[in-house]
Amino acid sequence: EAQVTQNPRYLITVTGKKLTVTCSQNMNHEYMSWYRQDPGLGLRQIYYSMNVEVTDKGDVPEGYKVSRKEKRNFPLILESPSPNQTSLYFCASSLFGQGNTEAFFGQGTRLTVV
Amino acid sequence: AQSVTQLGSHVSVSEGALVLLRCNYSSSVPPYLFWYVQYPNQGLQLLLKYTSAATLVKGINGFEAEFKKSETSFHLTKPSAHMSDAAEYFCAVSETDSWGKFQFGAGTQVVVTP
């Protein structure tokens, strides 16, 4: 089954404690990205990757890191989480296309930073 | 830069009534347009997409949307609401040279009343 898998689904952590949210896709998609979803703001892109070892900032990259060492995996790293990073996070993947390809989303990770 | 505006953060409809969700975009060139649905505690799922073929696009679960270039709109409709349509709906846009990057609207929460 084609899918994007995120882990964990729920995470509560304390300010400053490094964490990683994993994302894996089994569709051989080139393009992967991370979004955060906040009430009234929709989804905002944090980082994206067009292929292995190719990553770039999205609209709200501050406080986040990513890596793309393998095509299927795209982890999101918060080196020093802060309460304003409490949010619902989604990983998405798509074929590397000219804008007309749909994105496939993971189930989401609800992060709370206290 | 492209942007997406969804009119109405919350919409309440009666079961069996018309569902109309509004989406307007701003783009210098005709974009690709998408509607996604998010059911509680789930990721986003594609409802339909416009990729410059037919202006009236049919999607899953009885939804359809019409692309109107003159109005820069891509409104989503369903003739008869069902209780299972209760969810949050997101309009998204990408451009030819966006290589997989989407700009999402703020979302519209749909409540269906008996």
Short mmCIF file of C-alpha atoms in Angstrom, two decimals, chain A residues 31-38 41-49 55-64 66 74 76 89, chain B residues 1-4 92-94 98 100-105:
data_model
loop_
_atom_site.label_atom_id
_atom_site.label_comp_id
_atom_site.label_asym_id
_atom_site.label_seq_id
_atom_site.Cartn_x
_atom_site.Cartn_y
_atom_site.Cartn_z
CA TYR A 31 9.96 15.44 -3.58
CA MET A 32 9.34 15.45 0.18
CA SER A 33 8.38 18.24 2.50
CA TRP A 34 7.38 19.10 6.04
CA TYR A 35 4.45 21.31 6.98
CA ARG A 36 3.12 22.62 10.23
CA GLN A 37 -0.58 23.19 10.72
CA ASP A 38 -1.84 25.86 13.09
CA LEU A 41 -3.11 29.54 9.29
CA GLY A 42 -3.56 26.40 7.25
CA LEU A 43 -0.43 24.44 6.38
CA ARG A 44 2.88 26.22 6.11
CA GLN A 45 5.91 24.62 4.58
CA ILE A 46 8.95 24.24 6.84
CA TYR A 47 11.52 22.52 4.61
CA TYR A 48 11.48 20.58 1.41
CA SER A 49 13.75 18.24 -0.51
CA THR A 55 17.10 20.31 0.76
CA ASP A 56 15.92 23.90 1.04
CA LYS A 57 13.99 26.19 3.33
CA GLY A 58 10.27 26.64 3.05
CA ASP A 59 8.25 29.48 4.50
CA VAL A 60 8.87 28.88 8.23
CA PRO A 61 12.26 27.13 8.64
CA GLU A 62 13.52 28.80 11.84
CA GLY A 63 14.20 26.30 14.61
CA TYR A 64 14.10 23.22 12.36
CA VAL A 66 16.12 18.25 8.01
CA PHE A 74 13.08 12.72 5.45
CA LEU A 76 12.53 16.58 10.88
CA TYR A 89 3.23 18.46 11.76
CA ALA B 1 4.04 35.11 -5.10
CA GLN B 2 0.97 32.93 -5.14
CA SER B 3 -1.56 32.96 -2.32
CA VAL B 4 -4.85 31.25 -1.54
CA ALA B 92 -4.05 24.57 -2.40
CA VAL B 93 -2.23 26.00 -5.39
CA SER B 94 1.02 25.24 -7.13
CA SER B 98 7.03 25.11 -8.24
CA GLY B 100 6.02 20.17 -5.87
CA LYS B 101 5.60 23.15 -3.55
CA PHE B 102 2.05 23.98 -2.53
CA GLN B 103 0.54 27.07 -0.99
CA PHE B 104 -2.41 26.17 1.23
CA GLY B 105 -5.41 28.19 2.28
#
